[in-house]
CSV table of C-alpha atoms in Angstrom, one decimal:
chain,number,residue,atom,x,y,z
A,332,ILE,CA,-0.3,-8.1,-23.1
A,333,ARG,CA,-2.2,-5.7,-25.2
A,334,ALA,CA,-4.9,-8.2,-26.2
A,335,ASN,CA,-5.3,-9.2,-22.6
A,336,ALA,CA,-5.6,-5.6,-21.5
A,337,GLU,CA,-8.4,-4.9,-24.1
A,338,ALA,CA,-10.2,-8.1,-22.9
A,339,VAL,CA,-10.0,-6.8,-19.3
A,340,LEU,CA,-11.9,-3.7,-20.1
A,341,GLU,CA,-14.9,-5.8,-21.2
A,342,ALA,CA,-14.5,-8.5,-18.6
A,343,PHE,CA,-14.4,-6.2,-15.6
A,344,LYS,CA,-16.7,-3.5,-17.0
A,345,VAL,CA,-14.2,-0.7,-16.5
A,346,PRO,CA,-13.6,2.2,-19.0
A,347,GLY,CA,-9.8,2.2,-18.7
A,348,ILE,CA,-6.7,0.7,-17.3
A,349,ALA,CA,-3.0,1.1,-17.5
A,350,VAL,CA,-0.4,-1.6,-17.7
A,351,VAL,CA,3.4,-1.7,-17.1
A,352,ALA,CA,5.7,-4.6,-17.7
A,353,VAL,CA,9.4,-4.9,-17.1
A,354,LYS,CA,12.0,-7.4,-18.1
A,355,ASP,CA,15.7,-7.7,-17.5
A,356,GLY,CA,15.9,-4.2,-15.9
A,357,GLU,CA,14.0,-2.5,-18.7
A,358,VAL,CA,10.5,-1.3,-19.2
A,359,ILE,CA,9.1,-3.2,-22.2
A,360,LEU,CA,5.5,-1.8,-22.0
A,361,ALA,CA,3.9,1.2,-20.3
A,362,GLU,CA,0.6,2.0,-21.9
A,363,GLY,CA,-3.0,3.0,-21.3
A,364,PHE,CA,-6.1,1.4,-22.6
A,365,GLY,CA,-9.6,2.8,-22.8
A,366,VAL,CA,-10.6,6.2,-21.3
A,367,ARG,CA,-9.9,7.9,-18.0
A,368,ASP,CA,-13.2,9.7,-17.8
A,369,ILE,CA,-16.5,8.5,-19.5
A,370,ALA,CA,-17.7,12.1,-19.5
A,371,THR,CA,-14.9,13.5,-21.7
A,372,ASN,CA,-13.6,10.2,-23.3
A,373,GLU,CA,-10.1,11.4,-22.7
A,374,PRO,CA,-7.8,8.4,-23.2
A,375,VAL,CA,-5.8,6.7,-20.5
A,376,ASN,CA,-2.1,7.0,-21.1
A,377,ALA,CA,1.1,5.9,-19.2
A,378,ASP,CA,1.0,9.1,-17.0
A,379,THR,CA,-2.7,8.8,-16.0
A,380,LEU,CA,-3.0,8.7,-12.2
A,381,PHE,CA,-5.0,5.9,-10.5
A,382,GLY,CA,-5.5,5.1,-6.9
A,383,ILE,CA,-3.2,2.3,-6.0
A,384,ALA,CA,-5.0,1.4,-2.8
A,385,SER,CA,-3.1,-1.1,-0.7
A,386,ASN,CA,-0.1,-1.0,-2.9
A,387,THR,CA,0.6,1.9,-0.7
A,388,LYS,CA,1.4,-0.5,2.1
A,389,ALA,CA,4.6,-1.5,0.4
A,390,PHE,CA,5.8,2.1,0.5
A,391,THR,CA,4.8,2.3,4.2
A,392,SER,CA,6.8,-0.9,5.0
A,393,ALA,CA,9.9,0.4,3.0
A,394,ALA,CA,9.6,3.7,4.9
A,395,ILE,CA,9.8,1.9,8.2
A,396,ALA,CA,12.8,-0.1,6.7
A,397,THR,CA,14.7,3.1,6.0
A,398,LEU,CA,14.2,4.2,9.6
A,399,VAL,CA,15.4,0.8,10.8
A,400,GLU,CA,18.6,1.2,8.6
A,401,GLN,CA,19.1,4.7,10.1
A,402,ASP,CA,19.0,3.0,13.6
A,403,LYS,CA,16.0,5.2,14.5
A,404,LEU,CA,13.8,2.2,15.4
A,405,ASP,CA,13.7,-1.6,15.1
A,406,TRP,CA,11.2,-3.9,13.5
A,407,ASP,CA,10.5,-5.5,16.9
A,408,ASP,CA,10.1,-2.2,18.9
A,409,LYS,CA,6.9,-2.0,20.8
A,410,VAL,CA,4.4,0.3,19.2
A,411,ILE,CA,3.9,2.1,22.6
A,412,GLU,CA,7.6,3.0,22.6
A,413,HIS,CA,6.9,5.4,19.7
A,414,ILE,CA,3.2,6.1,20.3
A,415,PRO,CA,2.8,6.1,24.1
A,416,GLU,CA,-1.0,6.7,24.0
A,417,PHE,CA,-1.6,3.7,21.7
A,418,ARG,CA,-4.2,1.3,23.0
A,419,LEU,CA,-6.1,-1.8,21.8
A,420,ALA,CA,-9.0,-3.3,23.6
A,421,ASP,CA,-6.6,-6.0,25.1
A,422,ALA,CA,-4.0,-4.6,27.6
A,423,ASP,CA,-1.5,-7.5,27.0
A,424,ILE,CA,-1.6,-7.1,23.2
A,425,THR,CA,-1.2,-3.3,23.7
A,426,ARG,CA,2.0,-3.9,25.6
A,427,GLN,CA,3.4,-6.6,23.3
A,428,LEU,CA,2.4,-5.3,19.8
A,429,THR,CA,5.5,-4.6,17.6
A,430,ILE,CA,6.1,-2.7,14.4
A,431,ARG,CA,6.6,-6.0,12.7
A,432,ASP,CA,3.1,-7.0,13.9
A,433,LEU,CA,1.6,-3.8,12.4
A,434,LEU,CA,3.0,-4.6,9.0
A,435,SER,CA,2.0,-8.3,8.9
A,436,HIS,CA,-1.8,-8.4,9.7
A,437,ARG,CA,-1.4,-10.5,12.9
A,438,SER,CA,-2.5,-8.0,15.6
A,439,GLY,CA,-5.5,-10.0,16.9
A,440,LEU,CA,-8.0,-7.5,15.4
A,441,GLY,CA,-10.5,-9.1,13.0
A,442,LEU,CA,-10.6,-8.7,9.2
A,443,GLY,CA,-11.1,-5.0,8.4
A,444,ALA,CA,-11.7,-4.2,12.0
A,445,GLY,CA,-12.1,-0.4,12.5
A,446,ASP,CA,-12.4,0.3,8.8
A,447,LEU,CA,-15.7,2.2,9.4
A,448,MET,CA,-13.7,4.9,11.1
A,449,ILE,CA,-12.2,5.8,7.8
A,450,TRP,CA,-14.6,4.3,5.2
A,451,PRO,CA,-16.0,5.8,3.1
A,452,ASN,CA,-14.9,9.3,4.4
A,453,THR,CA,-14.0,10.8,7.7
A,454,ASP,CA,-13.1,14.0,9.3
A,455,LYS,CA,-11.3,12.2,12.1
A,456,THR,CA,-7.7,13.2,13.1
A,457,ILE,CA,-5.0,10.7,13.7
A,458,ASP,CA,-5.6,11.3,17.5
A,459,ASP,CA,-9.2,10.5,17.0
A,460,LEU,CA,-8.3,7.2,15.2
A,461,LEU,CA,-5.9,6.1,17.8
A,462,ALA,CA,-8.5,6.8,20.5
A,463,GLY,CA,-11.0,4.9,18.6
A,464,LEU,CA,-8.8,1.8,18.3
A,465,ALA,CA,-9.1,1.1,22.1
A,466,HIS,CA,-12.8,0.4,21.5
A,467,VAL,CA,-12.5,-2.0,18.5
A,468,PRO,CA,-13.1,-5.6,19.6
A,469,ILE,CA,-10.1,-8.1,19.6
A,470,GLN,CA,-11.0,-11.3,17.8
A,471,ARG,CA,-8.1,-13.6,18.6
A,472,SER,CA,-4.7,-13.7,20.3
A,473,LEU,CA,-1.7,-11.7,19.1
A,474,ARG,CA,0.1,-13.5,16.2
A,475,GLN,CA,-2.4,-16.4,16.2
A,476,GLN,CA,-3.8,-15.9,12.7
A,477,PHE,CA,-3.8,-13.6,9.7
A,478,ALA,CA,-6.6,-11.0,9.5
A,479,TYR,CA,-6.1,-8.1,7.1
A,480,ASN,CA,-6.3,-4.7,8.9
A,481,ASN,CA,-5.9,-1.2,7.5
A,482,LEU,CA,-5.8,0.7,10.9
A,483,MET,CA,-2.6,-1.1,11.8
A,484,PHE,CA,-1.0,0.5,8.7
A,485,VAL,CA,-2.4,3.8,9.5
A,486,THR,CA,-0.7,3.4,12.9
A,487,ALA,CA,2.5,2.5,11.1
A,488,GLY,CA,2.3,5.8,9.2
A,489,GLU,CA,2.0,7.7,12.5
A,490,VAL,CA,5.1,5.8,13.8
A,491,ILE,CA,6.9,7.0,10.7
A,492,ALA,CA,5.7,10.6,11.3
A,493,ARG,CA,6.8,10.6,14.9
A,494,VAL,CA,10.3,8.9,14.4
A,495,SER,CA,11.1,11.0,11.3
A,496,GLY,CA,9.8,14.2,12.6
A,497,MET,CA,7.8,14.9,9.4
A,498,PRO,CA,4.4,14.1,8.1
A,499,TYR,CA,4.0,10.6,6.5
A,500,ASP,CA,3.4,12.0,3.0
A,501,ASP,CA,6.5,14.2,3.2
A,502,TYR,CA,8.6,11.4,4.3
A,503,ILE,CA,7.4,9.1,1.4
A,504,THR,CA,7.9,12.0,-1.0
A,505,GLN,CA,11.5,12.8,0.2
A,506,THR,CA,12.6,9.2,0.6
A,507,PHE,CA,11.2,7.5,-2.4
A,508,LEU,CA,9.2,9.6,-4.9
A,509,GLN,CA,11.8,12.3,-5.4
A,510,PRO,CA,14.8,10.0,-5.7
A,511,LEU,CA,12.9,7.8,-8.1
A,512,GLY,CA,11.6,10.7,-10.2
A,513,MET,CA,8.1,9.6,-9.5
A,514,LYS,CA,7.1,13.2,-10.4
A,515,ASN,CA,3.3,12.7,-10.7
A,516,THR,CA,2.7,10.4,-7.7
A,517,ARG,CA,1.0,11.9,-4.7
A,518,VAL,CA,0.0,10.7,-1.2
A,519,GLY,CA,-3.6,11.7,-1.2
A,520,PHE,CA,-6.0,12.7,-3.9
A,521,SER,CA,-6.2,16.2,-2.6
A,522,ASN,CA,-2.4,16.6,-3.2
A,523,ILE,CA,-2.8,16.1,-7.0
A,524,PRO,CA,-2.0,19.5,-8.5
A,525,ALA,CA,-5.0,21.4,-9.8
A,526,GLU,CA,-3.5,21.7,-13.2
A,527,ASN,CA,-3.1,18.0,-13.6
A,528,ASP,CA,-6.5,16.6,-14.9
A,529,ASN,CA,-4.9,13.4,-16.1
A,530,PHE,CA,-6.4,11.1,-13.5
A,531,ALA,CA,-8.9,8.2,-13.7
A,532,VAL,CA,-12.5,9.1,-12.6
A,533,GLY,CA,-14.4,6.3,-11.0
A,534,THR,CA,-17.4,4.6,-12.4
A,535,ILE,CA,-20.2,2.4,-11.1
A,536,GLU,CA,-22.1,-0.3,-12.9
A,537,TYR,CA,-25.8,0.3,-12.6
A,538,GLU,CA,-28.8,-1.0,-14.5
A,539,GLY,CA,-26.7,-2.4,-17.3
A,540,GLY,CA,-24.6,0.7,-17.8
A,541,LEU,CA,-21.5,2.5,-16.5
A,542,HIS,CA,-22.1,5.8,-14.6
A,543,ARG,CA,-19.5,8.4,-13.6
A,544,PHE,CA,-18.7,8.1,-9.9
A,545,PRO,CA,-15.9,10.4,-8.9
A,546,LEU,CA,-13.8,9.1,-5.9
A,547,ASP,CA,-11.0,10.5,-3.7
A,548,TYR,CA,-8.8,7.3,-4.0
A,549,LEU,CA,-9.2,6.2,-0.4
A,550,GLU,CA,-7.6,9.5,0.9
A,551,ASP,CA,-8.6,8.8,4.4
A,552,PHE,CA,-6.8,5.4,4.3
A,553,SER,CA,-3.6,7.4,4.5
A,554,SER,CA,-0.5,5.1,4.9
A,555,ALA,CA,-2.8,2.1,4.3
A,556,GLY,CA,-4.1,3.0,0.9
A,557,ALA,CA,-4.0,6.7,-0.2
A,558,MET,CA,-1.4,6.9,-3.0
A,559,ALA,CA,-2.1,8.0,-6.5
A,560,SER,CA,0.3,6.9,-9.2
A,561,SER,CA,0.8,6.1,-12.9
A,562,VAL,CA,2.4,3.2,-14.7
A,563,ASN,CA,5.3,5.4,-15.8
A,564,ASP,CA,6.0,6.2,-12.2
A,565,LEU,CA,5.4,2.8,-10.8
A,566,SER,CA,7.7,1.3,-13.3
A,567,LYS,CA,10.6,2.9,-11.4
A,568,TRP,CA,9.3,1.5,-8.1
A,569,LEU,CA,8.9,-1.9,-9.7
A,570,LEU,CA,12.5,-1.9,-11.1
A,571,THR,CA,13.8,-0.9,-7.7
A,572,GLN,CA,12.0,-3.8,-6.1
A,573,LEU,CA,13.5,-6.2,-8.7
A,574,ASN,CA,16.9,-4.8,-8.2
A,575,ASN,CA,17.1,-5.3,-4.5
A,576,GLY,CA,16.5,-1.7,-3.4
A,577,VAL,CA,18.7,0.0,-6.1
A,578,ALA,CA,16.8,2.6,-8.0
A,579,PRO,CA,17.2,2.8,-11.9
A,580,GLY,CA,19.5,5.8,-11.4
A,581,GLY,CA,21.8,3.8,-9.3
A,582,GLU,CA,20.9,5.2,-5.9
A,583,ARG,CA,20.4,2.6,-3.1
A,584,LEU,CA,17.1,3.2,-1.4
A,585,PHE,CA,17.3,0.2,1.0
A,586,SER,CA,19.5,-2.8,1.4
A,587,GLN,CA,19.0,-6.3,0.0
A,588,GLY,CA,18.9,-7.6,3.5
A,589,THR,CA,16.1,-5.2,4.3
A,590,GLN,CA,14.2,-6.4,1.3
A,591,ASN,CA,14.7,-10.0,2.4
A,592,THR,CA,13.1,-9.0,5.7
A,593,MET,CA,10.1,-7.4,3.9
A,594,TRP,CA,9.8,-10.4,1.5
A,595,ASN,CA,10.1,-13.2,4.1
A,596,VAL,CA,6.9,-14.8,5.6
A,597,ALA,CA,5.9,-13.2,8.9
A,598,THR,CA,2.4,-14.6,8.9
A,599,PRO,CA,1.7,-17.9,7.2
A,600,LEU,CA,-1.4,-18.5,5.0
A,601,PRO,CA,-2.9,-21.8,3.8
A,602,ALA,CA,-1.3,-23.0,0.6
A,603,ASP,CA,-3.5,-23.3,-2.5
A,604,SER,CA,-4.6,-26.7,-3.6
A,605,ASN,CA,-3.0,-25.9,-6.9
A,606,PRO,CA,0.2,-27.9,-7.1
A,607,ALA,CA,2.0,-24.8,-8.7
A,608,THR,CA,2.0,-23.1,-5.3
A,609,GLN,CA,3.8,-24.7,-2.3
A,610,PHE,CA,3.6,-21.7,0.1
A,611,ARG,CA,1.7,-18.5,0.8
A,612,GLY,CA,2.2,-15.9,3.4
A,613,VAL,CA,2.3,-12.3,4.4
A,614,GLY,CA,5.6,-10.4,4.7
A,615,LEU,CA,5.9,-6.8,5.7
A,616,GLY,CA,3.5,-4.9,3.4
A,617,TRP,CA,3.5,-7.7,0.9
A,618,PHE,CA,1.7,-10.9,0.0
A,619,LEU,CA,4.1,-13.7,-0.8
A,620,LYS,CA,3.7,-17.0,-2.7
A,621,ASP,CA,5.6,-19.2,-5.1
A,622,TYR,CA,4.3,-20.3,-8.6
A,623,TYR,CA,6.0,-23.3,-10.2
A,624,GLY,CA,9.1,-22.6,-8.0
A,625,ALA,CA,9.4,-18.9,-8.7
A,626,LYS,CA,8.8,-16.6,-5.6
């Protein structure tokens, strides 16, 4: 693992990475490689925060799952039941779109449709984003085909806020980060404490060299991609996933049946030509495939 990590630094022209590996319910490696900031040459370690981008979506899906388990909503509730002003450009899809559709990239919107409302930065409120969705062109019928879309996960975050009665980041913190002891993880770069300077600073490759390029870890992507975490923290999330929703400390965060729901194919994808992979698909916040018979 260490040799591969070192090779990655050169192959991908990045100054630093962090790696975690678990086996049989134990962390066997949590380590940093390279540096977290090319200006200071401070090393990456197992507590260095990185933007985890769309891995945030698994937390969003699991948060919805906990609300389902609390009987506060259902996977197949219509979105407009919880956000009455929600509109897409197609009235029929607006009426029919469910929470499950939000989480499985099958809304009828095109690939990345609406991303320019939040990329690279925005001062738009959630109300502004919801209003803007009504003007984003629909590309195909509901549930016809996979097309990756971030704004549907931003919408799912707003469902969580309205159903739980607290902001998305507070719900994620109380439901997952605190019980798991993920003490350094934050939803949003701006929420990293000022005294914590152990975070990776972005770089850009230009004219044959790496240049410092600070980023805010997709903060405006909210429930679609705004979390910052470390491998020490993510090891606890990983162990929970591999133990059917039971945290390393023994607390059950969601049921095995709920995890089965998140890890079953909702939207099929074409299988690879590689004979090692017989199926591919999208679950709820997860991509799914098999590799030589292992899911």
